[in-house]
Each structure stands twice: as C-alpha cells, then as structure tokens.
Short mmCIF file of C-alpha atoms in Angstrom, two decimals:
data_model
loop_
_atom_site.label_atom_id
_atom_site.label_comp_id
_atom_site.label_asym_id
_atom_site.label_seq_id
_atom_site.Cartn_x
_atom_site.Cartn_y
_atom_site.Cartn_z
CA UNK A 1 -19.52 35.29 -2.86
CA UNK A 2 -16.39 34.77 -1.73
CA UNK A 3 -16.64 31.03 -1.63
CA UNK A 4 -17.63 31.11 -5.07
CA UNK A 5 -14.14 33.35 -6.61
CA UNK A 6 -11.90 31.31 -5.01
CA UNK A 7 -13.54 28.08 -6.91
CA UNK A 8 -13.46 29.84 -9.74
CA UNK A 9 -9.56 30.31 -9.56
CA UNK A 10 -9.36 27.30 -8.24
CA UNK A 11 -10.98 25.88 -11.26
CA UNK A 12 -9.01 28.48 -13.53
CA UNK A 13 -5.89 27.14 -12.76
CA UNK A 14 -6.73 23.59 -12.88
CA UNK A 15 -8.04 24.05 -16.23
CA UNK A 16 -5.02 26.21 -17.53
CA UNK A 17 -2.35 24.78 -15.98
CA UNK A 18 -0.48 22.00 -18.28
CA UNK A 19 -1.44 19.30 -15.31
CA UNK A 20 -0.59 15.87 -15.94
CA UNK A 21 -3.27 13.27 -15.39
CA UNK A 22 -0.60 10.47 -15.15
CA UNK A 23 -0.62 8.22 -11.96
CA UNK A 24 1.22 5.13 -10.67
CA UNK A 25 -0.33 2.82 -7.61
CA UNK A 26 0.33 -0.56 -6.60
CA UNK A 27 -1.98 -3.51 -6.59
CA UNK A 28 -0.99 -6.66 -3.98
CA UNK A 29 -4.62 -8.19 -4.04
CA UNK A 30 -7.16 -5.65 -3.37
CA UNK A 31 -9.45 -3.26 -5.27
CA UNK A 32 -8.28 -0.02 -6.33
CA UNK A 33 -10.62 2.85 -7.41
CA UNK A 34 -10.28 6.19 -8.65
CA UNK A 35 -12.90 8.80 -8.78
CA UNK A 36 -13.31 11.58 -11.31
CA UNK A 37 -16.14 13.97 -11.67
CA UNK A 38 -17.52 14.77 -14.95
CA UNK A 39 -19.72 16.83 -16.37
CA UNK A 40 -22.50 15.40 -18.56
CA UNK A 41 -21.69 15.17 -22.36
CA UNK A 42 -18.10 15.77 -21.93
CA UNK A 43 -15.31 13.62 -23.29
CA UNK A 44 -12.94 11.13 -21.16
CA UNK A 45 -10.67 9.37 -21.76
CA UNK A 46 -8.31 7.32 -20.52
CA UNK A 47 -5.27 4.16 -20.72
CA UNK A 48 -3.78 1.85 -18.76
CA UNK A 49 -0.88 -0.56 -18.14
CA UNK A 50 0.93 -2.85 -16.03
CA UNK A 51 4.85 -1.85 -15.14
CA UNK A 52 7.01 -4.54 -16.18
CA UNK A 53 9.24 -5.40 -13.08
CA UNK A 54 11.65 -6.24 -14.92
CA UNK A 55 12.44 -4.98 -18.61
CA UNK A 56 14.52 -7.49 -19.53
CA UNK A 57 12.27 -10.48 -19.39
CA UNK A 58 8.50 -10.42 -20.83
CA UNK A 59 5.85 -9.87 -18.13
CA UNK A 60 4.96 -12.40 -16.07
CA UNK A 61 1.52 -14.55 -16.59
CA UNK A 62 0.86 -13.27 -12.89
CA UNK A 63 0.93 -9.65 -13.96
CA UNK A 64 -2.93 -9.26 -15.21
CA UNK A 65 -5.93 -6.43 -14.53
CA UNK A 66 -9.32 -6.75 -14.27
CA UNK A 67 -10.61 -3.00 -14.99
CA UNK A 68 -14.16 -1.34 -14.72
CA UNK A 69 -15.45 2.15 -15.45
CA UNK A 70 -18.60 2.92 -14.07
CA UNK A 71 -20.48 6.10 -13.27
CA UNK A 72 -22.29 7.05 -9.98
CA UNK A 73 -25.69 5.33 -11.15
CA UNK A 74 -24.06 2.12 -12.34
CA UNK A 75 -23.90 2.42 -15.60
CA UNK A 76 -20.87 0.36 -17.29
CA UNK A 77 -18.20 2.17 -19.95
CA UNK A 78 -15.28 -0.23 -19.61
CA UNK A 79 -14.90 -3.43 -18.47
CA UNK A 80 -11.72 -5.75 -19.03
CA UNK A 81 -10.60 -9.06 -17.77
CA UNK A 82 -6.97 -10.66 -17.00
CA UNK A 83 -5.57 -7.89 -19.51
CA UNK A 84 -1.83 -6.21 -19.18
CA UNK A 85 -3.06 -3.04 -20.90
CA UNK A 86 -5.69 -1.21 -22.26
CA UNK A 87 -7.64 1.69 -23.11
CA UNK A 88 -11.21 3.75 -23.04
CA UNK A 89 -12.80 6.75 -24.34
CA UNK A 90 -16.99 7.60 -24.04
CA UNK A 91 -18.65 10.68 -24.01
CA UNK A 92 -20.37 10.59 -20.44
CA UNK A 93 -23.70 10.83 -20.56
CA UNK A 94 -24.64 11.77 -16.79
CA UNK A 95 -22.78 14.08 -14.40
CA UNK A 96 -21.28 12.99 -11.17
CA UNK A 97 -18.21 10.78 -10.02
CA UNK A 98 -17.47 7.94 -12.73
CA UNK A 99 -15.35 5.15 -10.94
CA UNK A 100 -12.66 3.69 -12.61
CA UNK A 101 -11.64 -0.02 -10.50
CA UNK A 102 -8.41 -2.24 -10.86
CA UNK A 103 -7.94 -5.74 -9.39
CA UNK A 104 -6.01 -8.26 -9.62
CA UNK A 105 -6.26 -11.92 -8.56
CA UNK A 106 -4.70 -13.44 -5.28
CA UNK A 107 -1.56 -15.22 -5.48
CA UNK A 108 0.65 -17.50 -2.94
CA UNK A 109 3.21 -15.89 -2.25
CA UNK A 110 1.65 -12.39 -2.66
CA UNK A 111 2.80 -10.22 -5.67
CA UNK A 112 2.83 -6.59 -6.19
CA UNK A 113 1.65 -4.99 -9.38
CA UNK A 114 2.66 -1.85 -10.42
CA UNK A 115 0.21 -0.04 -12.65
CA UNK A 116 0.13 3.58 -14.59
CA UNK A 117 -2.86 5.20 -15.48
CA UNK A 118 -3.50 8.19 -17.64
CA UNK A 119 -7.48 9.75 -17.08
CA UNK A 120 -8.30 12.63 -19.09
CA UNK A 121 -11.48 14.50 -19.11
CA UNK A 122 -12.86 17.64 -20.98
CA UNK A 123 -10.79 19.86 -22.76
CA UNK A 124 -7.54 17.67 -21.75
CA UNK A 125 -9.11 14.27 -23.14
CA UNK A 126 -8.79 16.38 -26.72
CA UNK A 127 -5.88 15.05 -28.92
CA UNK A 128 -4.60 18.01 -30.38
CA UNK A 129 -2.17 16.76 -32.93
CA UNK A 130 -4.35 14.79 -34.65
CA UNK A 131 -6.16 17.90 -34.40
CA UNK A 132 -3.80 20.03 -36.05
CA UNK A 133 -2.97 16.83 -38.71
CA UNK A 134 -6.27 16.31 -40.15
CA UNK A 135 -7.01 20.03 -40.34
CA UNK A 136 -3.30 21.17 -41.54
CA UNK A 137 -3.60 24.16 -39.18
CA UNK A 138 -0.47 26.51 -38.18
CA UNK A 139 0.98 27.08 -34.43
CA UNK A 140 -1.23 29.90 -34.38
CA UNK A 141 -4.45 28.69 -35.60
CA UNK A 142 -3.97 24.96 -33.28
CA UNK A 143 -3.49 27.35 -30.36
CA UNK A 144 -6.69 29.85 -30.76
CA UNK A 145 -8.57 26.56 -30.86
CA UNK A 146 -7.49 25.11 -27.60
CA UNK A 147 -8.06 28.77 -26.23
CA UNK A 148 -11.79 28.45 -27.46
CA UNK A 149 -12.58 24.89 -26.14
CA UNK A 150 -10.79 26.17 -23.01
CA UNK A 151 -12.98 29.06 -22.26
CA UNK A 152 -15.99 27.10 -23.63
CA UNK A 153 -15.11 24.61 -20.79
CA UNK A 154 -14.13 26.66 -18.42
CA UNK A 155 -17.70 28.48 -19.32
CA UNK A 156 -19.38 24.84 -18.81
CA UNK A 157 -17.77 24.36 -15.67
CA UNK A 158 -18.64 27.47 -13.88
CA UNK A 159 -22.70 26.84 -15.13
CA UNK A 160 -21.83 23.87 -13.46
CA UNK A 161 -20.61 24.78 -10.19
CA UNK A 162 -23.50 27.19 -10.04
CA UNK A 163 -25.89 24.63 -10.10
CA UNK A 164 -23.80 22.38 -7.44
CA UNK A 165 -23.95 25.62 -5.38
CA UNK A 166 -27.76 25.85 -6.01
CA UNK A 167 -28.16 22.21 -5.07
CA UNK A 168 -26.50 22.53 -1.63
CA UNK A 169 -28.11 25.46 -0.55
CA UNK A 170 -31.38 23.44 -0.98
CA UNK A 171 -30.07 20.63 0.52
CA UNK A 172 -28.66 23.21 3.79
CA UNK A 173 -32.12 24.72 3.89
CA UNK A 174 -34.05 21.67 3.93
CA UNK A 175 -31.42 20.45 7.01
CA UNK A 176 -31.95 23.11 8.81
CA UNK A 177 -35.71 22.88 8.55
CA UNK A 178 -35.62 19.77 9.29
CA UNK A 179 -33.32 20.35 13.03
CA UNK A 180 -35.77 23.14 13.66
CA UNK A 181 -38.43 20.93 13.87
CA UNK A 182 -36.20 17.99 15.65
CA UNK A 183 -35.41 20.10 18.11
CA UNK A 184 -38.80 21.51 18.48
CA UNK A 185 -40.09 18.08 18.93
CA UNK A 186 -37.01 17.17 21.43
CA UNK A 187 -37.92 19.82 23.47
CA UNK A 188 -41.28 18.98 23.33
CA UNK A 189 -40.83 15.72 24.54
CA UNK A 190 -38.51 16.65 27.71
CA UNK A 191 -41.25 19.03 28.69
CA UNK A 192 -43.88 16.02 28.50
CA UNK A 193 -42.18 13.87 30.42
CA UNK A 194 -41.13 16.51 32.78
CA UNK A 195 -44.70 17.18 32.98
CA UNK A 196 -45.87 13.64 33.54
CA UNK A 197 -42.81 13.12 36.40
CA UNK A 198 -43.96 16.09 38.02
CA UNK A 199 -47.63 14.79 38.13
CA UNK A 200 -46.95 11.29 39.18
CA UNK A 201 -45.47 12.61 42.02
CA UNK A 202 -47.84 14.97 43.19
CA UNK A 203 -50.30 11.87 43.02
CA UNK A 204 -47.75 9.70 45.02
CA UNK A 205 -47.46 12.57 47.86
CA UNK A 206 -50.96 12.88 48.02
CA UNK A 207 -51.73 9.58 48.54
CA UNK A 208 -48.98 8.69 51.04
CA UNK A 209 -50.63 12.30 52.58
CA UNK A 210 -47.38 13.99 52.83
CA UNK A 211 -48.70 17.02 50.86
#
C-alpha cells in the first residue's frame, strides 16, 4: 500500500509538472538508444536534429543520423537514413519500452556529433496551440481541457500501474514457488548422496572387517 502512494505521487508530479522532454548526447561512432515506456494507444511524439558545430558555416557532409523507433516486440515506427533532422509521431499500439536508436557512420579521424532530441508521450505529445487555433477557445476554456486529458491520463496511468503491480506479484509468486521446490529438491539431493556415502562405507568397513 505504501509502495503503491508513493508511485502515485511519483507519477502525479511527473505528469503535472511542466517537465521538459528535451535532451542533448553526443555520438563519436556508436549506437545510442533511448527508452521510453508507453502505454498502449497513447500518442508520441517526437524530433530530432544534429547541432551545427559551428553556426557560421553550413553543416558538414560528415554530420548525418541514421534513426530507428522500435517498440519492445520489434515492431518499426521510424526509420531514417544519413538525415541531419527529422521527425515522428504514431499512436503506439502495444505497451512497453519503445526504443528510439541514433548512429552515425565511422570516420578517420573520429568526429563527434552533437544531437538534440525532443520525445513526448501522452498528454505532453498534445500540441495545444493548434489546439486552441482550430477551436478559437479562450485561456480558460484551453486550460480546463488540458486539466481533463490530464486527469484522464493520469486515470490511464494509475489502471496501468495496477496491472504492472498485478503482473509482478504473479511473477514473485511463481519465483518463490519455484525456490521452494529448488530447494526442496537441493536438499533432497544432499541427503541422497549423504545417504549413498554413508552406505558405501559401511560396505567398505565390512569388507575390510573393521566393523
């Protein structure tokens, strides 16, 4: 129980908190990937570019991305080749972690490539001024709406965690069934072979006449 209110302020104040999704890494030649859970059937999305090293010339030919988005069974939702920039949006259609990979290509001398990313999910992937432009809503009326898809997602989320919490209290129970029995067996065993030491020697004294 008590496990289960602090994730829910845990999850409270992630959700309500104006947190930015931005990040900046560096690539020199290796694989970078990023992990974000999501829930099934809500919206992500997210864009990418390379940091110019140096704003007053136009990025170097070197400076390219090869980018994939995949989720935890494989299943492909961006994919991009020698690009400088770029961007994705999908509706996921399976919960778990969805990977999203950057690499770029070796190079003699080695280079470094600075990249930012921006990887919204839920109620944050929502673009709210377009929102309130299409609809010609006031202040007022633009913020009761995020309030409602905040609460419904918040209201996702904690159906959510509940079944997480379900699934590893199955998967605890079944462990510890299965080290009962594993150590059952163990001790089993020891006893047997005690068991068989013990007689072998018996038969050895016996025959040598010593008992």
């Amino acid at each position: 129980m008590i496990l289960q209110s602090v994730l829910i302020v845990v999850l409270l104040v992630g959700i309500l908190s104006p947190a930015s999704q931005s990040l900046r890494f560096e690539l020199q030649g290796h694989t970078k990937c990023i992990a974000e859970d999501i829930n099934s059937n809500s919206m992500s999305v997210g864009k990418y570019h390379v940091v110019n090293p140096n704003e007053d010339h136009p990025l170097p030919d070197s400076h390219k991305l090869t980018v994939r988005v995949t989720s935890s069974h494989g299943n492909s939702f961006h994919s991009a080749d020698n690009v400088e920039t770029g961007q994705f949006a999908f509706t996921a259609t399976e919960e778990g972690d969805y990977m999203a990979c950057f690499w770029a290509s070796d190079h003699s001398p080695q280079i470094t490539i600075t990249v930012d990313f921006d990887w919204r999910t839920g109620v944050h992937a929502k673009d709210w001024s377009n929102v309130a432009k299409k609809g010609q809503v006031d202040v007022m009326e633009l913020e009761l709406k995020k309030l409602y898809d905040t609460v419904t997602y918040i209201h996702e989320e904690m159906f959510y965690l509940r079944e997480r919490e379900e699934e590893m209290q199955e998967l605890n129970q079944a462990t510890t069934s299965k080290m009962f029995w594993l150590s059952f067996l163990s001790l089993f065993l020891c006893l047997s072979v005690a068991g068989l030491q013990f007689w072998h020697l018996k038969t050895f004294f016996e025959k040598k006449k010593l008992i």
